[in-house]
Amino acid sequence: MAEWPRPVPLIGDPTSASQRAADPTGWAMGEQVREALHRVVGARRDVRRFRPDPVPAEVLERVLGAGHAAPSVGHSQPWRFLVVQDPATRDRAAVLTDRERLRQAAQLEPDAARRLLDLQLEGVREAPLGVVVCCDRRTPAAGVLGRATFPDADLWSCAAAIQNLWLAARAEGLGLGWVTLFRPEDLAGLLGLPDGVVTLGWLCLGWPDERPPAPGLERAGWSRRLPLSDVVLHDRWPVEDGGAPAAPPSHLRAPDREAVVAARDQADRLLTPPGSLGVLDRAVDGVVAVGGAAASGGTLLLAAADHPVASRGVSAYSPHVTRDVVRASVAGTSLGATAARTAGLGVWVVDAGVRGGPVPGATVLRATDPRGDLVDRPAMTSDDAQRLLDAGRALGRGAAAAGLVALGEVGVGNTTVAAALACALLDADPADAVGLGSGADAEVLARKRQVVVEAVRRARRADPGLARHPVVALAELGGPELAVLAGVVLGAAAAGSAVVLDGYATSVAALVAVRLEPGAQPALVAGQRSRERGHGLVLQDLGREPLLDLRMRAGEGVGAALASGLLLAGLALRRDTARVDH
């Protein structure tokens, strides 16, 4: 029988079955390509430190193009690459990661928690680009070939796109870090994702400021890569008593990126191993990044007020103690003023509502309308809350000229106020937010909890969305000194100063500030963790690890002053320690 030439299609696969049978390996790209691919795969790293230099548009397009070339179930291409360059969005994302880092550490046993906190787990602030890979799941699974049986195959497709991105970035010399320190609903809310579109985390993309020879967690002693033989099974899963593989181990930081990286560069030139001062090194990095490298002093800004809620028996002390401490602070002899002087700080006392008339020598900033006891009436009007916030901003800008701004407060009953405001902003259970305060007993604690429950219930009736409206929450449940201090945080941060927090009340004031302007969060330094039950929750939400944990109940800015002294010492070490060559 005559043979005819095989019709060769002008599109598609031009090879024939006989050709493929004669050379089964004919589709290989050759040894050079194979070695290059395996080199890229073997050199892929989860990068956490980045240079601030921009990524050229054509390079970004090549990398995203590689992601878009990934395989997808039913050729559905469910990925969407959301490229984030907006500094405000990055600032908000960084606050979320700081918060989750502390939440995850809180779930670990102490040694593992310390090791986790030693690690830099993300580069959201430093990387010039954020790429959030979103999966559009709005098409019903049954309508996509391959998803009817495996509904999550669309997520796997997006993960494959991330791996393509990662390898392409590595081939370009870019670093990529996959950050999952987000609650998915928080990240989705930040980006305005519609229902049915989910994220697979945040990819930090930029030129790396590290060139790790091995995976970071492996170098940090967190874990080691298992041998291939331990993860390859044959035919079926082994019976449990026949050597089944072990379950995977579970191991449960808004300056611009140039400033963040420059602070770290400065530290890396010191004649000491990077990170040798632990938590203090990170805090000093933060102070330097916001512009405080030259600080050699600062100001303890002490805001004071009495609270009508004290009449409900929520404190072990009489309200007159507030005035006594404020007068001693003006005289420079209170514990807080003495601690400030010892740390090299000046003292600025603000009378935000002390009973008995204005305190001589103090700056007077008071609510103008009658104030309530939280349970029956709001703490103050929204107008007063906003006015005191604005006045606090001006104070913060003025205090920043002297260096660090440390926060302190005085006010009998203000841990009850702080707990109520924390419950409103965090949607926290009063049982987790209310503590003893200074000198209280079980009966006082029970009264405090009941007061907070009733106050938050009343405030939520007035505004069911209280957690989303920080000024309203401040007016309903806060105190005038907290409004002033929240403003101080915003003013000082805007002026380029670090703000050192003291205990529960000052941290709740900072929480209000960050809810108003997340870009203020990088300026915060948690001076200490107090004994107040809810303080840890607030610090966790702020994403700030405390410098000191001395179980203090002093108030008055004592912890902030002591931590400021430590920070100033750290800054002096950073300035005066010998340098190494570049």
XYZ file of C-alpha atoms in Angstrom, residues 131-570:
440
model
C 1.713 41.750 45.704
C -1.407 40.222 47.178
C -2.463 37.115 45.282
C -6.250 36.899 45.407
C -8.334 33.920 44.418
C -11.661 34.739 42.781
C -13.909 31.919 43.974
C -17.210 33.426 42.873
C -17.727 30.873 40.104
C -19.446 27.798 41.590
C -17.095 24.831 41.876
C -19.388 22.668 39.765
C -18.999 25.151 36.928
C -15.227 24.682 36.646
C -13.764 21.529 35.167
C -11.909 19.718 37.962
C -13.378 21.619 40.922
C -16.551 19.615 41.350
C -14.527 16.854 42.979
C -11.763 19.011 44.496
C -13.424 22.371 45.296
C -10.188 23.898 46.623
C -8.253 23.239 43.409
C -8.638 26.938 42.565
C -6.599 27.780 45.675
C -3.976 25.257 44.615
C -3.834 26.985 41.218
C -3.122 30.315 42.932
C -0.420 28.679 45.051
C 1.165 27.415 41.818
C 1.074 31.018 40.513
C 2.887 32.154 43.647
C 5.591 29.555 43.118
C 6.031 30.747 39.513
C 6.313 34.330 40.765
C 8.831 33.268 43.370
C 11.086 31.433 40.951
C 10.908 34.174 38.330
C 11.764 36.769 40.983
C 14.765 34.711 42.064
C 16.010 34.442 38.484
C 15.759 38.264 38.178
C 17.738 38.708 41.401
C 14.662 39.923 43.267
C 13.693 38.751 46.722
C 10.200 37.594 47.548
C 8.732 36.878 50.966
C 5.365 35.210 51.447
C 3.697 36.773 54.512
C 0.707 35.079 56.094
C 0.765 37.012 59.380
C -2.735 38.265 58.646
C -6.193 37.243 59.625
C -7.706 36.672 56.178
C -10.753 38.805 56.914
C -8.539 41.720 58.068
C -6.441 41.668 54.899
C -9.546 41.310 52.725
C -11.111 44.283 54.510
C -7.982 46.386 54.079
C -8.004 45.782 50.316
C -11.762 46.055 49.862
C -12.166 42.564 48.430
C -15.731 41.544 47.544
C -17.371 38.470 49.000
C -16.098 35.363 47.274
C -12.594 36.731 46.659
C -10.004 35.522 49.166
C -6.305 36.188 49.670
C -3.390 33.822 49.931
C -1.328 36.332 51.904
C 0.950 39.225 51.033
C 4.058 38.856 48.860
C 6.865 41.303 49.648
C 8.788 41.950 46.427
C 11.984 43.928 45.960
C 15.768 43.805 45.813
C 16.935 41.702 48.768
C 18.998 43.105 51.604
C 20.144 39.601 52.460
C 21.548 36.766 50.394
C 20.907 33.731 52.560
C 22.790 30.557 51.693
C 20.031 28.443 53.269
C 16.368 28.930 54.246
C 15.992 31.460 57.056
C 14.180 29.261 59.570
C 16.677 26.497 58.960
C 19.570 28.891 59.634
C 17.791 30.099 62.775
C 17.614 26.567 64.109
C 13.814 26.474 63.846
C 13.726 23.336 61.737
C 15.637 21.433 59.060
C 14.584 20.238 55.642
C 13.612 16.601 55.828
C 15.427 14.062 53.643
C 13.566 13.305 50.420
C 13.201 9.684 51.491
C 11.121 10.794 54.508
C 8.448 12.428 52.373
C 8.194 10.011 49.446
C 5.691 7.186 49.946
C 4.841 4.332 47.607
C 1.453 3.013 46.565
C -0.423 3.734 49.818
C -0.071 5.363 53.217
C 1.867 3.145 55.642
C 0.007 1.573 58.554
C 0.436 3.530 61.773
C 2.573 0.912 63.518
C 4.686 0.400 60.449
C 6.658 3.616 60.482
C 4.148 6.220 59.292
C 5.685 9.646 58.693
C 5.545 11.971 61.670
C 3.058 14.857 61.526
C 4.658 18.145 60.446
C 5.928 20.141 63.448
C 3.724 23.048 64.548
C 5.525 26.238 65.437
C 2.848 28.145 66.791
C 7.708 44.435 63.232
C 5.153 54.403 58.992
C 8.321 55.534 58.147
C 9.116 55.098 54.468
C 11.029 52.044 53.403
C 14.252 54.032 52.844
C 14.246 55.104 56.496
C 13.452 51.615 57.778
C 16.258 50.063 55.738
C 18.703 52.876 56.590
C 18.163 52.266 60.316
C 19.017 48.618 59.878
C 22.005 49.465 57.672
C 23.363 51.644 60.463
C 23.055 48.806 62.965
C 24.713 46.325 60.630
C 27.876 48.452 60.554
C 28.459 48.189 64.300
C 31.288 46.029 65.584
C 28.859 43.507 67.044
C 26.670 40.759 65.640
C 23.434 42.097 64.110
C 20.594 42.026 66.611
C 22.947 41.542 69.548
C 20.788 43.728 71.811
C 17.647 41.729 71.084
C 14.368 43.562 71.657
C 16.273 46.780 72.381
C 17.914 46.629 68.946
C 14.511 46.429 67.281
C 13.182 49.294 69.364
C 16.213 51.441 68.530
C 15.776 50.576 64.834
C 12.246 51.908 65.121
C 13.334 55.119 66.841
C 16.016 55.724 64.212
C 13.599 54.988 61.368
C 11.110 57.620 62.536
C 13.894 60.199 62.778
C 15.090 59.963 66.366
C 18.692 58.810 65.852
C 20.135 61.953 67.455
C 17.869 61.916 70.524
C 19.747 62.247 73.806
C 16.785 63.265 75.943
C 13.077 63.786 75.780
C 9.918 64.626 77.672
C 7.592 62.723 79.953
C 4.165 64.102 79.129
C 1.965 63.364 82.114
C -1.784 63.863 81.628
C -4.111 63.736 84.618
C -7.845 63.686 85.257
C -10.368 62.471 87.774
C -13.246 60.273 86.654
C -16.889 60.267 87.752
C -16.855 56.459 87.500
C -14.701 56.397 90.672
C -17.898 57.090 92.625
C -18.998 53.544 91.795
C -16.331 52.017 94.023
C -13.975 50.843 91.288
C -10.772 52.019 92.975
C -9.025 51.424 96.271
C -8.078 55.111 96.503
C -9.901 58.342 97.133
C -10.104 60.748 94.173
C -8.086 63.376 96.075
C -4.978 61.254 95.435
C -5.030 62.371 91.798
C -4.542 65.999 92.774
C -1.804 65.148 95.290
C 0.208 63.225 92.694
C -0.243 65.952 90.081
C 0.971 68.648 92.494
C 4.002 66.504 93.353
C 4.647 65.991 89.644
C 4.622 69.733 89.025
C 7.059 70.086 91.933
C 9.249 67.362 90.409
C 9.012 65.033 93.395
C 6.445 62.405 92.338
C 7.666 58.921 91.451
C 7.041 59.540 87.756
C 8.808 62.919 87.745
C 11.749 61.459 89.637
C 11.995 58.518 87.219
C 11.863 60.959 84.291
C 14.640 63.106 85.713
C 16.763 60.000 86.339
C 16.277 58.986 82.686
C 17.237 62.415 81.386
C 13.701 63.503 80.524
C 11.918 66.749 81.207
C 8.379 66.666 82.619
C 5.291 68.301 81.115
C 2.180 68.029 83.286
C -1.272 68.423 81.755
C -4.353 68.961 83.916
C -7.087 67.395 81.799
C -9.740 67.444 84.504
C -8.414 67.230 88.064
C -10.978 67.937 90.770
C -10.635 71.089 92.812
C -9.841 73.531 90.013
C -6.771 73.915 87.786
C -3.512 72.695 89.330
C -0.977 75.557 89.493
C 1.974 74.976 87.174
C 0.177 72.471 84.941
C -1.011 73.009 81.380
C -4.807 73.055 81.572
C -6.852 71.220 78.892
C -10.300 70.302 80.151
C -13.630 69.127 78.803
C -16.065 72.032 78.710
C -19.322 70.082 79.165
C -20.332 68.009 82.200
C -18.880 64.517 82.150
C -20.637 61.212 82.779
C -19.760 58.080 84.743
C -19.760 55.769 81.656
C -22.711 53.724 82.924
C -25.464 56.353 82.844
C -23.901 58.945 80.540
C -20.969 59.229 78.115
C -17.582 60.196 79.483
C -17.681 63.420 77.458
C -19.156 64.875 74.312
C -17.757 64.096 70.875
C -16.907 67.785 70.493
C -14.834 67.721 73.682
C -13.139 64.478 72.644
C -12.157 65.943 69.265
C -11.016 69.245 70.806
C -8.800 67.457 73.324
C -7.393 65.209 70.576
C -6.482 68.276 68.537
C -4.927 69.990 71.554
C -2.938 66.832 72.240
C -1.574 66.854 68.693
C -0.155 70.324 69.305
C 1.385 69.179 72.589
C 2.911 66.162 70.866
C 4.488 68.288 68.157
C 5.956 70.575 70.806
C 7.261 67.762 72.991
C 8.872 66.033 70.004
C 11.390 68.886 69.694
C 13.166 67.617 72.825
C 13.577 64.005 71.590
C 11.650 61.002 72.847
C 8.085 61.532 74.030
C 7.188 59.295 76.966
C 3.559 59.054 78.052
C 2.235 58.903 81.579
C -1.120 59.358 83.266
C -2.576 60.025 86.692
C -6.205 59.467 87.572
C -7.998 57.432 90.195
C -10.344 55.069 88.361
C -8.669 55.275 84.979
C -7.919 51.550 84.680
C -11.701 51.074 84.619
C -11.952 53.703 81.883
C -9.109 52.054 79.962
C -10.730 48.630 80.256
C -14.090 49.899 79.000
C -12.478 51.649 76.034
C -10.347 48.595 75.250
C -13.435 46.369 75.280
C -15.153 48.700 72.836
C -12.234 48.974 70.417
C -11.183 45.322 70.554
C -14.581 43.699 71.005
C -12.985 42.080 74.044
C -14.676 40.261 76.889
C -14.595 42.351 80.099
C -13.342 39.272 81.910
C -10.193 39.518 79.794
C -9.859 43.309 79.933
C -10.536 44.221 83.569
C -7.806 43.866 86.177
C -7.318 44.737 89.816
C -5.748 48.147 89.418
C -3.606 49.451 92.264
C -4.407 48.042 95.693
C -7.845 46.640 94.819
C -9.418 43.435 96.128
C -11.898 40.875 94.826
C -14.928 43.037 95.648
C -13.499 46.041 93.824
C -12.645 43.810 90.870
C -16.210 42.495 90.703
C -17.581 46.053 90.750
C -15.155 47.111 88.012
C -16.202 44.242 85.771
C -19.876 44.995 86.261
C -19.332 48.693 85.558
C -17.419 47.900 82.365
C -20.103 45.452 81.201
C -22.863 48.028 81.751
C -20.853 50.910 80.273
C -19.965 49.034 77.092
C -23.533 47.793 76.715
C -24.862 51.380 76.971
C -22.260 52.700 74.523
C -23.025 49.982 71.973
C -26.702 50.814 72.138
C -25.760 54.383 71.236
C -23.456 53.220 68.402
C -23.505 49.519 67.427
C -20.379 50.083 65.277
C -18.364 51.448 68.178
C -15.195 49.503 67.333
C -15.042 51.243 63.938
C -15.464 54.767 65.346
C -12.551 55.534 67.683
C -13.510 59.153 68.442
C -17.044 58.098 69.322
C -15.698 55.309 71.514
C -13.355 57.792 73.171
C -16.242 60.145 73.914
C -18.505 57.366 75.171
C -16.045 55.467 77.341
C -12.718 57.302 77.558
C -11.332 60.044 79.713
C -10.073 63.507 78.825
C -6.489 62.575 79.641
C -6.721 59.623 77.230
C -8.005 61.951 74.512
C -5.072 64.290 75.112
C -2.583 61.405 75.073
C -4.039 59.960 71.865
C -3.497 63.368 70.281
C 0.042 63.503 71.650
C 0.813 60.192 69.922
C -0.409 61.562 66.602
C 1.392 64.889 66.961
C 4.687 63.395 68.087
C 4.633 60.710 65.382
C 3.947 63.340 62.721
C 6.888 65.374 64.029
C 9.256 62.402 63.732
C 9.549 61.409 67.363
C 9.263 58.005 68.944
C 6.510 57.676 71.555
C 7.221 55.490 74.593
C 4.123 53.993 76.191
C 3.724 53.266 79.873
C 0.893 51.107 81.164
C -2.667 50.134 80.297
C -4.188 53.609 80.009
C -1.469 55.129 77.821
C -1.529 52.057 75.572
C -5.294 52.345 75.122
C -4.781 56.007 74.197
C -2.235 54.857 71.608
C -4.758 52.295 70.357
C -7.211 55.134 69.671
C -4.450 56.995 67.803
C -3.558 53.999 65.639
C -7.199 53.310 64.856
C -7.425 56.898 63.643
C -4.095 56.879 61.774
C -2.360 53.488 61.410
C 0.770 55.250 60.155
C 1.425 56.308 63.771
C 2.082 52.741 64.865
C 5.767 52.536 63.832
C 6.521 55.453 66.177
C 5.327 53.478 69.197
C 7.632 51.768 71.659
C 6.001 49.660 74.348
C 7.946 50.679 77.415
C 6.606 47.967 79.657
C 3.921 45.352 80.214
C 2.025 46.205 83.396
C 0.140 43.824 85.652
C -3.204 44.987 84.296
C -5.025 42.058 82.750
C -5.980 43.762 79.487
C -2.647 45.428 78.818
C -1.255 42.451 76.945
C -4.321 42.381 74.662
C -3.807 46.030 73.761
C -0.083 45.634 73.115
C -0.819 42.601 70.991
C -3.306 44.561 68.894
C -0.761 47.368 68.541
C 1.836 44.805 67.450
C 4.335 46.006 70.024
C 6.610 43.882 72.217
C 7.419 45.518 75.579
C 10.970 46.422 76.541
C 10.344 45.780 80.235
C 8.191 43.291 82.088
C 8.570 44.242 85.757
C 4.940 43.683 86.891
C 4.608 47.348 87.833
C 1.426 49.082 88.936
C 2.951 52.513 89.454
C 1.377 54.517 86.630
C 2.613 58.117 86.393
C 4.818 57.203 83.427
C 7.363 55.391 85.603
C 7.684 52.437 83.223
C 7.845 54.738 80.193
C 10.596 56.786 81.864
C 12.655 53.712 82.741
C 12.242 52.334 79.216
C 13.168 55.746 77.764
C 16.415 55.640 79.706
C 17.105 52.253 78.189
C 16.258 53.541 74.696
C 18.519 56.559 75.097
C 21.319 54.233 76.189
C 20.659 52.091 73.108
